[in-house]
XYZ file of C-alpha atoms in Angstrom:
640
model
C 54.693 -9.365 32.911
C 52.526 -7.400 35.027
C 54.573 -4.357 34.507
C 55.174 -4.868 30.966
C 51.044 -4.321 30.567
C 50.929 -1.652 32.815
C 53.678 -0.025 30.669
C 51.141 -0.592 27.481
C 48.357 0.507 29.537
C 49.704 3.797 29.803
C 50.876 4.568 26.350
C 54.351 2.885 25.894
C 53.832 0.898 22.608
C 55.658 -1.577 21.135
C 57.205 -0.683 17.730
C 54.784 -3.059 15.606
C 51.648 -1.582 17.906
C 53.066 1.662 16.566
C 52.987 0.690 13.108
C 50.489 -1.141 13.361
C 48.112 1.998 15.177
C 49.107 3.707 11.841
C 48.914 1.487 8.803
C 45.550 -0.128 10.568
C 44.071 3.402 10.596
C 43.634 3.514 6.938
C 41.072 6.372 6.619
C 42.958 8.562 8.975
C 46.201 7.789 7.783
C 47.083 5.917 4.324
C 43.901 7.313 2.654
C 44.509 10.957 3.069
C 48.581 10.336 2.166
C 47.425 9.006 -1.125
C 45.073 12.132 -1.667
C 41.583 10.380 -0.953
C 39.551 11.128 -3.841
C 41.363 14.030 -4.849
C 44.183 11.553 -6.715
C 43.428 11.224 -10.276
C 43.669 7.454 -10.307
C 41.323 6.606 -7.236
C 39.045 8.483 -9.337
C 39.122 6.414 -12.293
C 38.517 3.047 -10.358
C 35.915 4.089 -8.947
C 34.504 5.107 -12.721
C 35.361 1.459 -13.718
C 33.672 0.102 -10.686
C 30.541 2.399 -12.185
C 30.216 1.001 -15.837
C 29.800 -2.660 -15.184
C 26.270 -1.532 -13.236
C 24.832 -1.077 -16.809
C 25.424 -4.173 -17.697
C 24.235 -5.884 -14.315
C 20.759 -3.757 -14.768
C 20.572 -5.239 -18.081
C 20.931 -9.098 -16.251
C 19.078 -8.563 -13.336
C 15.718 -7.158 -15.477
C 16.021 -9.689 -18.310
C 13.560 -12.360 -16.757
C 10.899 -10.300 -17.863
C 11.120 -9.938 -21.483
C 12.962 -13.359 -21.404
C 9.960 -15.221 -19.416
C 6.980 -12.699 -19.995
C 3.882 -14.667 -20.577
C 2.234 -13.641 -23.586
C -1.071 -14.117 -25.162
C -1.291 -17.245 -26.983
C -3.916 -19.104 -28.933
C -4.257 -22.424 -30.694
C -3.535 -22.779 -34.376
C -6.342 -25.476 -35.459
C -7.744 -25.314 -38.623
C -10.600 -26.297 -39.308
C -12.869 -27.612 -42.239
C -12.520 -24.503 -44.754
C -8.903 -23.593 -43.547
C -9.761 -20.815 -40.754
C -7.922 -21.009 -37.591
C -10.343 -21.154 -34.895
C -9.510 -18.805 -31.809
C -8.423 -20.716 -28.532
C -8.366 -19.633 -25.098
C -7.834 -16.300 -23.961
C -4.542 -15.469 -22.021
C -4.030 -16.827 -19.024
C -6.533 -15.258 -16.175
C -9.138 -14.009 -18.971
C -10.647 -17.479 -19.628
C -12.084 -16.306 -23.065
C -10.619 -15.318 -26.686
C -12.082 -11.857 -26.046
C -9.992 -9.347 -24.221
C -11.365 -6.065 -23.576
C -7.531 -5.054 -22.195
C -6.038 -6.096 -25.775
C -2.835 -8.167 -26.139
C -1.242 -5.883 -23.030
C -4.489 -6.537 -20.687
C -2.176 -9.165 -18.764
C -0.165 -8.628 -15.623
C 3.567 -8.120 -15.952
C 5.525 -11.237 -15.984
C 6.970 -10.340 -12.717
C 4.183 -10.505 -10.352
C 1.416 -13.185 -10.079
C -0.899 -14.659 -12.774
C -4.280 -16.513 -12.036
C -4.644 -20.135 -12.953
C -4.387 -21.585 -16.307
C -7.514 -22.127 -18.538
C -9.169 -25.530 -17.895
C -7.083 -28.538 -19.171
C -9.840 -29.120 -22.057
C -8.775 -26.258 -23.488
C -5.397 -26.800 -23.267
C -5.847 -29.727 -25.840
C -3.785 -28.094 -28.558
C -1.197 -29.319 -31.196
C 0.291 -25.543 -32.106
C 0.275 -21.940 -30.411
C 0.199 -18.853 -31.850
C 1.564 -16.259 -29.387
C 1.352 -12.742 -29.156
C 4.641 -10.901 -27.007
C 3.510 -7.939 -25.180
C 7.412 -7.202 -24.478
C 9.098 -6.325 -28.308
C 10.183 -9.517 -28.513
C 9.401 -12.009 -31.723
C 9.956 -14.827 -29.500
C 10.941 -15.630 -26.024
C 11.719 -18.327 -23.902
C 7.711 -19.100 -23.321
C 6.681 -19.127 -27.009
C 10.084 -21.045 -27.922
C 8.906 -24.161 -25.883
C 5.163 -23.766 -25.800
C 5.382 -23.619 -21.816
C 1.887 -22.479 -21.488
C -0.988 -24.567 -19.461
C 0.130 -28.029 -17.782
C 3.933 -26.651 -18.982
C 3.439 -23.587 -16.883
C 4.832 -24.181 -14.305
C 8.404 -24.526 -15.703
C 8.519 -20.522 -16.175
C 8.333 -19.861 -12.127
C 11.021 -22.702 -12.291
C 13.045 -20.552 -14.911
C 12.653 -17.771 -12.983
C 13.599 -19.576 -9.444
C 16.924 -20.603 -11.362
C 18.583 -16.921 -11.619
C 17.507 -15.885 -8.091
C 18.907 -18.783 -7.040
C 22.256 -18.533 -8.310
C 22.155 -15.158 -7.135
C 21.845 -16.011 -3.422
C 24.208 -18.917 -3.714
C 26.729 -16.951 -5.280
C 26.493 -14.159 -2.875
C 27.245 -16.652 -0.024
C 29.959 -18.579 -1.555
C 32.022 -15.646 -3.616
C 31.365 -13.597 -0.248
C 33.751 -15.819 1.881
C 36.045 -16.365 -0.726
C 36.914 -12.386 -1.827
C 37.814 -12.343 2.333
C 40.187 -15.445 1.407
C 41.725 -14.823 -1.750
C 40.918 -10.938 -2.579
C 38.160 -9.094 -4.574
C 40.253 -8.905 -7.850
C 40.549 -12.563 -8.364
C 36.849 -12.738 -7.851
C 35.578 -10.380 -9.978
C 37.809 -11.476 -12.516
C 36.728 -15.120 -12.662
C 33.401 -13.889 -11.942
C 33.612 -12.318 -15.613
C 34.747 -15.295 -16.975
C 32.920 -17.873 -16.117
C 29.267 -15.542 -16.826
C 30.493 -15.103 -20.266
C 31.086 -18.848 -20.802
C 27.463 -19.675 -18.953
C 25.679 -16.770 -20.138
C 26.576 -17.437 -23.989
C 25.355 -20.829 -23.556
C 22.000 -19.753 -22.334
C 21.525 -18.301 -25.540
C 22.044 -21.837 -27.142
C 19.974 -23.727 -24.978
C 17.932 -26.558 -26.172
C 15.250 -27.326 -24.114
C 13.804 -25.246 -20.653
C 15.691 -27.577 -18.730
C 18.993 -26.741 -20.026
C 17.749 -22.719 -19.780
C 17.100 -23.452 -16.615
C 20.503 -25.006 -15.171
C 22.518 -22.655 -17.436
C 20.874 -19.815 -15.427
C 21.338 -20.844 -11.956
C 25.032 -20.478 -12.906
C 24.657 -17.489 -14.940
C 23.260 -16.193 -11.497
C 26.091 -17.524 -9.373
C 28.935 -15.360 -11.693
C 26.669 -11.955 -11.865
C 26.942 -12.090 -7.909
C 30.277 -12.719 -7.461
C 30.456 -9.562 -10.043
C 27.862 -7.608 -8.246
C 29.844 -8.432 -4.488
C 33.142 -7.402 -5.975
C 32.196 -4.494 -7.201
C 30.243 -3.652 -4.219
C 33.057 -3.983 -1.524
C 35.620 -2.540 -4.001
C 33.680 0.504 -4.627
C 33.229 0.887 -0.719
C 36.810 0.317 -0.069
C 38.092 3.080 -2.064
C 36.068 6.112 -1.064
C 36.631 8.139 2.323
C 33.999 8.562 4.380
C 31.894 11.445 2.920
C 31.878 10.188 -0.122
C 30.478 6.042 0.132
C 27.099 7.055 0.359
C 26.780 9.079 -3.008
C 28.933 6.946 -4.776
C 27.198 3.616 -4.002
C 24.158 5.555 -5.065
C 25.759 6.396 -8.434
C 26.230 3.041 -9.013
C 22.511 2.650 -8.279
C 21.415 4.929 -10.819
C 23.286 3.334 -13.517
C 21.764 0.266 -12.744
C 18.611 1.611 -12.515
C 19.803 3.310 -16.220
C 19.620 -0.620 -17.842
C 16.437 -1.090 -16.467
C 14.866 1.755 -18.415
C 16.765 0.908 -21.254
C 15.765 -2.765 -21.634
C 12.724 -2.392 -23.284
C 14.570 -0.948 -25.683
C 17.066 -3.344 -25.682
C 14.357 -6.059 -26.030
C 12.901 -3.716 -29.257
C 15.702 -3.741 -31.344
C 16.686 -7.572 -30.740
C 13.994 -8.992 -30.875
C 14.559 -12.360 -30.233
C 15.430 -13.223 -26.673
C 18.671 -15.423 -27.784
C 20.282 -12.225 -29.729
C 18.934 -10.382 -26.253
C 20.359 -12.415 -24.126
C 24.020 -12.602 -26.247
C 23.883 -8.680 -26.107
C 23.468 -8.604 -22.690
C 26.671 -11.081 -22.147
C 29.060 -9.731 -24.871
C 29.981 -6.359 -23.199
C 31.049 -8.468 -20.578
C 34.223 -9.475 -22.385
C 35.576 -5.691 -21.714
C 35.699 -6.745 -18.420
C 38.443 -8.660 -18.630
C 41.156 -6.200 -18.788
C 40.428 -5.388 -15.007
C 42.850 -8.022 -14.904
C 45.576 -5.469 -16.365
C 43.643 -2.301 -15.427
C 42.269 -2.822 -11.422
C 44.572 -3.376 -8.625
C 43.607 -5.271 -5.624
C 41.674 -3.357 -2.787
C 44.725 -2.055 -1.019
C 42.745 -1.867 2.486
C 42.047 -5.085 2.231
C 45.588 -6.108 1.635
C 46.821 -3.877 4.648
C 43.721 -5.428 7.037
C 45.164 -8.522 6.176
C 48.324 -7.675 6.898
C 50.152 -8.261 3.360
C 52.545 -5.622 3.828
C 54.776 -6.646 1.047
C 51.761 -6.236 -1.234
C 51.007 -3.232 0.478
C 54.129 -1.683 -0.281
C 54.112 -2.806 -3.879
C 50.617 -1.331 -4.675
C 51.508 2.326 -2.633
C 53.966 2.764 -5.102
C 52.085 1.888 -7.928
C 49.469 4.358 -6.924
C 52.023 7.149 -5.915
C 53.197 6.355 -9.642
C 49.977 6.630 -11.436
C 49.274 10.172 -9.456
C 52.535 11.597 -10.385
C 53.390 12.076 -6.846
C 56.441 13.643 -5.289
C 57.870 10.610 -3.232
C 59.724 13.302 -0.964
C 56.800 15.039 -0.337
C 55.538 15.167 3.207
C 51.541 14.545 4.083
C 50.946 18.548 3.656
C 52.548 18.618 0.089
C 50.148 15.477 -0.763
C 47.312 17.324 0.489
C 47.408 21.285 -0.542
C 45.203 23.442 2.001
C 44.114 22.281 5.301
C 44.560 19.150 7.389
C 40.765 16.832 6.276
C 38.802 16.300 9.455
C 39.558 12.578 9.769
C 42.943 13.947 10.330
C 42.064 16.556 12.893
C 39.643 13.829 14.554
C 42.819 11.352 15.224
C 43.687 10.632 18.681
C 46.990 13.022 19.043
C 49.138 10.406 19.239
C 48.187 8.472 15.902
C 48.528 12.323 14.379
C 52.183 12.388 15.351
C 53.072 9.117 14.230
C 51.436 10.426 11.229
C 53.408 13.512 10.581
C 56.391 11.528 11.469
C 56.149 9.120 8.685
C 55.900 12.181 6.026
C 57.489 10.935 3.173
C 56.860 8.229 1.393
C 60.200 6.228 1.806
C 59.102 6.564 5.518
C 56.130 5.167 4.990
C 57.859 2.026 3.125
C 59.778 1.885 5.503
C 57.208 1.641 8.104
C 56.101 -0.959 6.507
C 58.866 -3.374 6.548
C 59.702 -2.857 9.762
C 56.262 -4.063 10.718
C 55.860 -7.227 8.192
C 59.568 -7.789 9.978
C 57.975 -7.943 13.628
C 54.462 -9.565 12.706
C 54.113 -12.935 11.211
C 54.624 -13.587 7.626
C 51.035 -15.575 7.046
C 48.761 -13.155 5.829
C 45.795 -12.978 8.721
C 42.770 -13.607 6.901
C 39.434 -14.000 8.641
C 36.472 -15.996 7.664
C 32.897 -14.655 8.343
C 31.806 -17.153 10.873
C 34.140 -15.714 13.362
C 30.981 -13.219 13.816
C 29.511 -15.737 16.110
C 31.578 -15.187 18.968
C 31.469 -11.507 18.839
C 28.972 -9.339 21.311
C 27.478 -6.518 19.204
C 28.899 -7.441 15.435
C 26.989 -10.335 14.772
C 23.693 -8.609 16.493
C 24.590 -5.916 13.895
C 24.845 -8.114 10.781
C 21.596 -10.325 11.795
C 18.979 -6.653 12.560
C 20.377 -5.915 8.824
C 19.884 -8.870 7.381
C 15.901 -9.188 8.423
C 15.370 -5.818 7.800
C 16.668 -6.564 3.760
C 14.698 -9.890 3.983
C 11.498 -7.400 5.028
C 12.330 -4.944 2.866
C 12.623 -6.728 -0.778
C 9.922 -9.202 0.058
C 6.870 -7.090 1.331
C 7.892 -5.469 -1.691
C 6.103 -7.944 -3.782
C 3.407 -7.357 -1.576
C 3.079 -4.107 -2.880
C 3.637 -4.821 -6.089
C 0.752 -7.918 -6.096
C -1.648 -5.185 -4.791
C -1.334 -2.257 -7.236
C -0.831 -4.580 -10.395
C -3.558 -7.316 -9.296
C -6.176 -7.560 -12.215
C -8.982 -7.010 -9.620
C -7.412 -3.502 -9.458
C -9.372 -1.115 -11.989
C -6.743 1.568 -12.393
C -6.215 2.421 -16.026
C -2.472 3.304 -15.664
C -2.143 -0.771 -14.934
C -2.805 -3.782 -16.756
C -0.292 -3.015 -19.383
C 3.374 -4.406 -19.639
C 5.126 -1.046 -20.573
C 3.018 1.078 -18.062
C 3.517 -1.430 -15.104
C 7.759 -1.988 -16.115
C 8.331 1.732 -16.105
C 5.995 2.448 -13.018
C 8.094 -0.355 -10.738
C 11.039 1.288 -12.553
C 9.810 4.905 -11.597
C 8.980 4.154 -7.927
C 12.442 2.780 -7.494
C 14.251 5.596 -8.735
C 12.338 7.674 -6.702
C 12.638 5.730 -4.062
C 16.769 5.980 -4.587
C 16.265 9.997 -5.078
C 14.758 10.157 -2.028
C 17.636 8.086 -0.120
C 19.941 10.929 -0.950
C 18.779 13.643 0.916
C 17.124 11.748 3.853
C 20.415 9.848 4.325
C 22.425 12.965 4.432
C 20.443 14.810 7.136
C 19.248 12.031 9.563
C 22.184 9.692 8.817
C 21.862 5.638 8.136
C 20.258 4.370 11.050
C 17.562 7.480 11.449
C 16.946 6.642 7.533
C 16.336 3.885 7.571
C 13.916 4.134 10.779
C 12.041 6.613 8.622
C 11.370 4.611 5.631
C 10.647 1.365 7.799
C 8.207 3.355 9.740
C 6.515 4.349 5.959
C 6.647 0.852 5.073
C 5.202 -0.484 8.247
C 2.485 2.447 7.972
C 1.796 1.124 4.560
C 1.435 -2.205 5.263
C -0.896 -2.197 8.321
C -3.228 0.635 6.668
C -3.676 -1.718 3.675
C -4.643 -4.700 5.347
C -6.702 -2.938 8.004
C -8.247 -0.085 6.557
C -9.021 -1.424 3.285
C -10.655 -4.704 4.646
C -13.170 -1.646 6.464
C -13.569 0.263 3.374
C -14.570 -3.074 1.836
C -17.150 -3.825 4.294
C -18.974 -0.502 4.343
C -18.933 -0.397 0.743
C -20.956 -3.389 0.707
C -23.714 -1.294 2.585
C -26.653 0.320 0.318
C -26.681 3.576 1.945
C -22.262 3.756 2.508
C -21.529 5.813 -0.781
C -18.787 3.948 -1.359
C -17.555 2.238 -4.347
C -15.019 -0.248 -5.328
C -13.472 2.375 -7.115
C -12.261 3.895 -3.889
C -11.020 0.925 -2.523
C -9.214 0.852 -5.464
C -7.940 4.037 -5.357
C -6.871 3.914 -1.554
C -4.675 0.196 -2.058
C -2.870 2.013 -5.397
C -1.852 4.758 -3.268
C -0.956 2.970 -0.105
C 0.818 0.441 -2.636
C 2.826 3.170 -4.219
C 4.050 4.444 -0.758
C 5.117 0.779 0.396
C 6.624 0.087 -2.523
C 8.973 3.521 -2.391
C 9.455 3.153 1.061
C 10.533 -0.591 1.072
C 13.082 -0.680 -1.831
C 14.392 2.348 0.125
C 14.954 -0.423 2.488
C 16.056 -3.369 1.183
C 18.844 -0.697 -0.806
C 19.916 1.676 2.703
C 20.131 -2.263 5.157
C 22.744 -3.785 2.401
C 24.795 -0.512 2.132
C 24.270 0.335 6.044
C 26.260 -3.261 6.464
C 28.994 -2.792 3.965
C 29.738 0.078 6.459
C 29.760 -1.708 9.629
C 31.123 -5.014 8.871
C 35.190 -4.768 8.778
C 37.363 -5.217 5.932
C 38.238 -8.518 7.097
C 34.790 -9.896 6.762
C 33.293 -7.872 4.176
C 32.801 -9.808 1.674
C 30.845 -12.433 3.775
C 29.072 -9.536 5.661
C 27.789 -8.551 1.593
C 27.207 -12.127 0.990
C 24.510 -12.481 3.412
C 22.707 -9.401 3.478
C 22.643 -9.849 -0.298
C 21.636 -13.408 0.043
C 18.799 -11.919 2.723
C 17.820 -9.611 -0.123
C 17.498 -12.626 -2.540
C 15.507 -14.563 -0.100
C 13.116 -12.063 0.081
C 12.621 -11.564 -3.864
C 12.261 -15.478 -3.927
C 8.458 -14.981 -2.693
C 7.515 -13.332 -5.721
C 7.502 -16.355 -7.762
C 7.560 -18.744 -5.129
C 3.727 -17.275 -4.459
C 3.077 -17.675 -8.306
C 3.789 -21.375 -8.556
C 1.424 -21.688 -5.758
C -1.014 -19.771 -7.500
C -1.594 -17.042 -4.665
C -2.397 -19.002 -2.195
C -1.283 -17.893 0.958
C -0.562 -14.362 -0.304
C -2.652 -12.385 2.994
C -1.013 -14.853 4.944
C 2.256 -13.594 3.477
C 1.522 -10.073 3.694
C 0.532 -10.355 7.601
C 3.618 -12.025 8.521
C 6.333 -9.468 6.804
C 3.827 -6.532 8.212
C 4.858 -8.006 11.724
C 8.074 -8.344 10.640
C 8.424 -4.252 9.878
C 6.949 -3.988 13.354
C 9.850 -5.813 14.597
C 12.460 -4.257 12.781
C 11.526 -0.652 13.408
C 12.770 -1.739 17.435
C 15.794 -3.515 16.543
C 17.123 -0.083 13.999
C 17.050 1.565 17.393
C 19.673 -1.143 18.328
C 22.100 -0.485 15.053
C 25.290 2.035 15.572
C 25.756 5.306 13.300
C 28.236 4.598 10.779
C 28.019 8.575 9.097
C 31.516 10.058 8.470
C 32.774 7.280 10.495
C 35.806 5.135 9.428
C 35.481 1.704 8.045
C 36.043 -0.908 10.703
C 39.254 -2.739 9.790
C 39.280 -5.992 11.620
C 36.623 -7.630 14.106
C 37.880 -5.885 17.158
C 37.092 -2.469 15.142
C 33.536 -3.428 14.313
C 33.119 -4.302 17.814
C 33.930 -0.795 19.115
C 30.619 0.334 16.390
C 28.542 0.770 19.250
C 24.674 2.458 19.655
C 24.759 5.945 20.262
C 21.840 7.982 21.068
C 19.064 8.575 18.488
C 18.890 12.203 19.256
C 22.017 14.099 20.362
C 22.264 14.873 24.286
C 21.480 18.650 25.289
C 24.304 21.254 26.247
C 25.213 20.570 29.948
C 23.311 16.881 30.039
C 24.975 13.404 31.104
C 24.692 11.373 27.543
C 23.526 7.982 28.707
C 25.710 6.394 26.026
C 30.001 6.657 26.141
C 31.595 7.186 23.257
C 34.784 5.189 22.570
C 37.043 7.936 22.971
C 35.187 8.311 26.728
C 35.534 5.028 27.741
C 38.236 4.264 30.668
C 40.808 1.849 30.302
C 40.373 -0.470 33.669
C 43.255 -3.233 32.004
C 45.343 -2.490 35.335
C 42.738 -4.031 37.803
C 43.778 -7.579 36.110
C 47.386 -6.945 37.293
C 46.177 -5.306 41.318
C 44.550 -8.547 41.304
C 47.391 -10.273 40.884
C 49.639 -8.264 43.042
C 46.902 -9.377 45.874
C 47.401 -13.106 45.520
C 49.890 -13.116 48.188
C 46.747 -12.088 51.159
C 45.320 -14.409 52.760
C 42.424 -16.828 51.005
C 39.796 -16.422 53.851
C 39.827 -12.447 53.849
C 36.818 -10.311 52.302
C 36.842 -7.252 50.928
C 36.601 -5.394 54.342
C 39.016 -7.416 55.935
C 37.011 -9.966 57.884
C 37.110 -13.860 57.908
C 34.537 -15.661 56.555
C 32.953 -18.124 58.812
C-alpha cells in the first residue's frame, strides 16, 4: 500500500484520476473544446438567462407603487353637502401641504407616526396616489391610521419569501439541478402571482406574496448560478453585470408601467403574464453541464456534449485546434503540462466520449451530490462564505441608512420629498453605483474592489454620524455662521456616497461568492449570501413598523460592522481569471494571496498552489519506521 501511494505521489495515476484530472478541469479542458463563448449556442443561453432580469426588476420594485402610501382624506359631508377636509398625509398632521400631493416620503423608506386616533374617526377616504396608480393596495382596503401597520406587514411578506426561497431552492438546485428549479420556479410564481391580483382582503395579499417571493428566488438563484456556469473566466464579471443592467432597466421602466395600468391588480397581472414565456426553458435550456460533470453524471454528460456539438455545427473529428481557430486561450497555456497532454490526447470528440465512459465505468454509478452544510468541516471555505455573507448583510442594510438620511422630511433639499424624484434618484445612484463596478473590478480585481468601496462606505458612515452631530452643535452657536442648510447639504452628499458605495457592495460580496463557492455547493453558497442580502433589506421596514425608533442605534452598529469587514476582505482569496472551483476540495485550494504583488527578486510570503510541496511520502517513512524501537528519540537516545 505504501508503495502504491508513493507511486501516485510521484505522478503515476490511475486511469479514472486521469479522467477524472481532465473532465474535473472544466474551464481548462471541456470549456475551451466546446468553443467557450465563441460557440453560437453558449451564446444564446446566456441571452435567455438575460431577458427574464426584466421581468424580475419589474417584481422586485413593485412594492412601491403596489404599497405607496398616498394622501388621503375623509369623505364626510356635512350639513349643506361639502366634504369637509380631514387630516393631512401621514407626517404633515394638517390638510395643508405646502409639498402638494408628492410632499410625502417614498413608500420605501420610513414615515412618521399616524395622525392622532381622533382624527382617524372616519367612515370613507378619499385618496390621492402619488405613484400613477388609480388605486393600490392601500386605498383598496383603507389601511391608513390604526390599519397601518398591515402595509410594513405587506411589505415584510415579499422579502420574506425572498430569503426563504433563497435558502430552500439553494440546496435543492445542488440536489436535483438548476433546470428543474427554475422551471418549477416559473410555475408555481405564475399560479401565486395571478392570485395576488385577485386577492380579497390584505391578509390574503399578504400570504399570496410571501409565496410569490419564495418562486421569484428560486428564479433569481437559477438564473444566477446558470449564468455563472456557462461563461469562462474573463467573461462572468461583465456578464453578471449585464444582467444587472437589465434589471436595473425594469426599475426605470415601472413608473411607466404603473402609468399606463393604472390599477395595481392589472399591474401586478402584467408583471406575472410574461412569465408564461418562461416555460419553454423546459424545451429550450439544457441543464448546467458543469454541474452535471461536478457531480459526476457522466452519462448525462455525454448526452448534453453532443447536443451542444450538434447545435454548433461542429466537426466531431475535429481535434481541440480545429474547435478553436488561432492560438491555444491562456487557461490552456496555464494547465499544469500534464493535464495539457491528456488534453491534446483526447482531440476528438469520440475520444472525449469515450473518456467518459471509461470513467462513469471505474467510478460509482450514484451521482455524488453535495449538500451545503458540508462547508462546516472545511478550513478556509466556510471562513470564505461567512466574511461574504456579513459583508452583503452590511452592505444592503446600511443602505437604508443612507437612504433614511437623504430622503428624511427633516432634510430641506428640493430635489427630495417627491415620489418620482426620490424613485429615479435611488434608481440613478444604483446604476451608477453598477457603472462604477465595471471598471474598478477590472483593474484592482474582486477582493481589492470590494475593499475600496467598503472603505467609501465605512468613510461615509462614520463622517455622517460624527461630523454632522459637530456641525449640528456649532450651528447652534450665535456667532458659528452656520445654518441647517449646511448640515443639510453635508448628510445629502455623504448619503449619496454611502449609498453608491454600499449597493456596490451588497452587488460585488454575492457575485465575489458565486465565484468561490464550487459547483457542488453553489446553489446553497447563492442561497445564503442572497438570504444575507435579504436580511439586510428587512431593516428598512422592520424600522418603519417601529416607527424609527432605534434608527442611530441601527446606523452605529452596521458602521462598526463596515469597520469589521474592511479586515476580514483582507482575509478573502482572488478569484480574477481564475477557474471555478469544482468540488469542496477545489474551493479549499482558493487561498489568500497577497494584496499587492511581491517585487522582482523578493520571497512572496504567500505560496501559490502550484508552489506548494507535496510531503504525502512522510506518512509512508513513518510507517517504514514502525519496526525501531518504541523508547528511541529522534537523535537516537532512550528516554528515561
Amino acid at each position: 500500500m505504501a508503495i502504491e501511494r508513493r507511486r501516485e505521489a510521484g505522478g503515476e495515476r490511475a486511469p479514472a484520476e486521469e479522467n477524472g484530472a481532465l473532465l474535473l478541469d472544466y474551464d481548462g479542458s471541456v470549456l475551451p473544446f466546446l468553443g467557450g463563448l465563441g460557440g453560437g449556442y453558449q451564446r444564446t443561453l446566456v441571452l435567455l438567462t438575460w431577458i427574464p432580469a426584466l421581468l424580475i426588476g419589474f417584481s422586485q420594485f413593485s412594492d412601491s407603487f403596489l404599497l405607496d402610501q398616498p394622501a388621503f382624506w375623509c369623505r364626510a359631508a356635512d350639513g349643506q353637502g361639502n366634504w369637509t377636509r380631514a387630516p393631512g398625509p401621514p407626517g404633515n398632521g394638517s390638510g395643508n401641504s405646502s409639498g402638494g400631493p408628492g410632499a410625502l416620503p417614498p413608500a420605501l423608506l420610513p414615515t412618521t407616526p399616524p395622525p392622532n386616533t381622533s382624527e382617524c374617526q372616519c367612515q370613507e377616504w378619499h385618496y390621492r396616489i402619488r405613484a400613477g396608480l388609480v388605486q393600490n393596495v392601500v386605498s383598496k382596503w383603507d389601511l391608513v391610521c390604526e390599519s397601518s401597520w398591515k402595509v410594513h406587514i405587506a411589505k415584510f411578506s415579499l422579502l420574506v419569501g425572498l430569503i426563504f426561497g433563497y435558502l430552500i431552492t439553494g440546496c435543492i438546485a445542488d440536489w436535483v439541478g438548476r433546470r428543474p428549479v427554475l422551471l418549477f420556479s416559473v410555475i408555481f410564481i405564475l399560479i401565486f402571482g395571478l392570485t395576488v391580483a385577485l386577492s380579497v382582503n390584505v391578509t390574503m395579499f399578504s400570504t399570496l406574496r410571501f409565496f410569490e417571493g419564495f418562486c421569484l428566488a428560486g428564479i433569481i438563484l437559477s438564473l444566477y448560478a446558470l449564468r455563472i456556469e456557462l461563461c469562462p473566466p474573463g467573461h462572468r464579471f461583465m456578464i453578471t453585470m449585464v444582467a444587472s443592467f437589465i434589471a436595473m432597466a425594469g426599475q426605470f421602466l415601472m413608473p411607466g408601467l404603473a402609468a399606463l395600468c393604472r390599477d395595481w391588480q392589472v399591474l401586478q397581472a402584467v408583471i406575472i403574464c410574461p412569465f408564461l414565456l418562461m416555460l419553454l426553458y423546459w424545451y429550450i435550456f439544457p441543464e448546467s453541464l458543469r454541474w452535471l460533470m461536478a457531480t459526476q453524471q457522466f452519462e448525462a454528460s455525454k448526452k448534453l456534449i453532443l447536443h451542444f456539438t450538434h447545435k454548433n455545427k461542429m466537426n466531431t473529428e475535429s481535434d481541440i485546434k480545429g474547435v478553436m481557430p488561432g492560438p491555444m486561450p491562456n487557461s490552456v497555456h496555464r494547465m499544469d503540462d500534464a493535464v495539457g497532454r491528456k488534453l491534446l490526447s483526447v482531440g476528438s470528440l469520440p475520444h472525449l466520449l469515450q473518456k467518459l465512459e471509461e470513467l462513469e465505468k471505474e467510478l460509482t454509478r450514484r451521482p455524488k451530490k453535495v449538500c451545503i452544510v458540508k462547508v462546516v468541516g472545511t478550513r478556509n471555505l466556510w471562513k470564505n462564505i461567512v466574511v461574504l455573507c456579513v459583508n452583503s448583510l452590511t452592505g444592503f442594510g446600511i443602505h437604508h441608512c443612507f437612504a433614511k438620511s437623504m430622503m428624511s422630511p427633516e432634510v430641506k433639499m428640493p430635489i427630495t420629498h417627491n415620489f418620482y424624484a426620490d424613485y429615479y434618484t435611488m434608481a440613478g445612484i444604483a446604476l451608477a453605483s453598477c457603472l462604477a463596478m465595471c471598471p474598478v473590478v477590472g483593474f484592482l480585481g474582486r477582493r481589492g474592489g470590494l475593499l475600496l468601496f467598503m472603505i467609501l462606505t465605512a468613510l461615509a458612515s462614520l463622517l455622517q454620524l460624527g461630523l454632522l452631530n459637530l456641525i449640528g452643535k456649532y450651528s447652534q452657536l450665535p456667532d458659528s455662521g452656520m445654518s441647517d442648510s449646511v448640515k443639510d447639504k453635508f448628510s445629502t452628499a455623504f448619503s449619496i456616497v454611502g449609498m453608491f458605495s454600499s449597493h456596490a457592495v451588497g452587488s460585488l460580496s454575492v457575485f465575489f461568492c458565486a465565484e468561490i463557492t464550487p459547483t457542488v455547493i453553489r446553489g446553497g453558497g447563492l442561497g445564503l449570501i442572497l438570504a444575507s442580502a435579504g436580511f439586510g433589506m428587512l431593516t428598512a421596514p422592520i424600522m418603519e413598523l417601529h416607527n424609527q425608533k432605534g434608527y442611530f442605534l441601527h446606523h452605529v452598529i452596521f458602521a462598526c460592522c463596515t469597520l469589521i469587514c474592511i479586515i476580514c476582505i483582507l482575509l478573502l482569496p482572488e478569484s480574477k481569471n481564475q477557474n471555478l472551483p469544482e468540488n469542496i476540495p477545489d474551493g479549499e485550494h482558493y487561498t489568500r494571496q497577497p494584496l499587492l504583488p511581491h517585487k522582482k527578486g523578493e520571497q512572496p510570503l504567500l505560496l501559490t498552489n502550484s508552489e506548494l510541496k507535496d510531503y504525502s511520502g512522510l506518512h509512508d517513512s513513518a510507517a517504514v519506521s514502525d519496526g525501531m524501537s518504541e523508547n528511541a528519540t529522534a537523535n537516537g537516545m532512550k528516554s528515561m
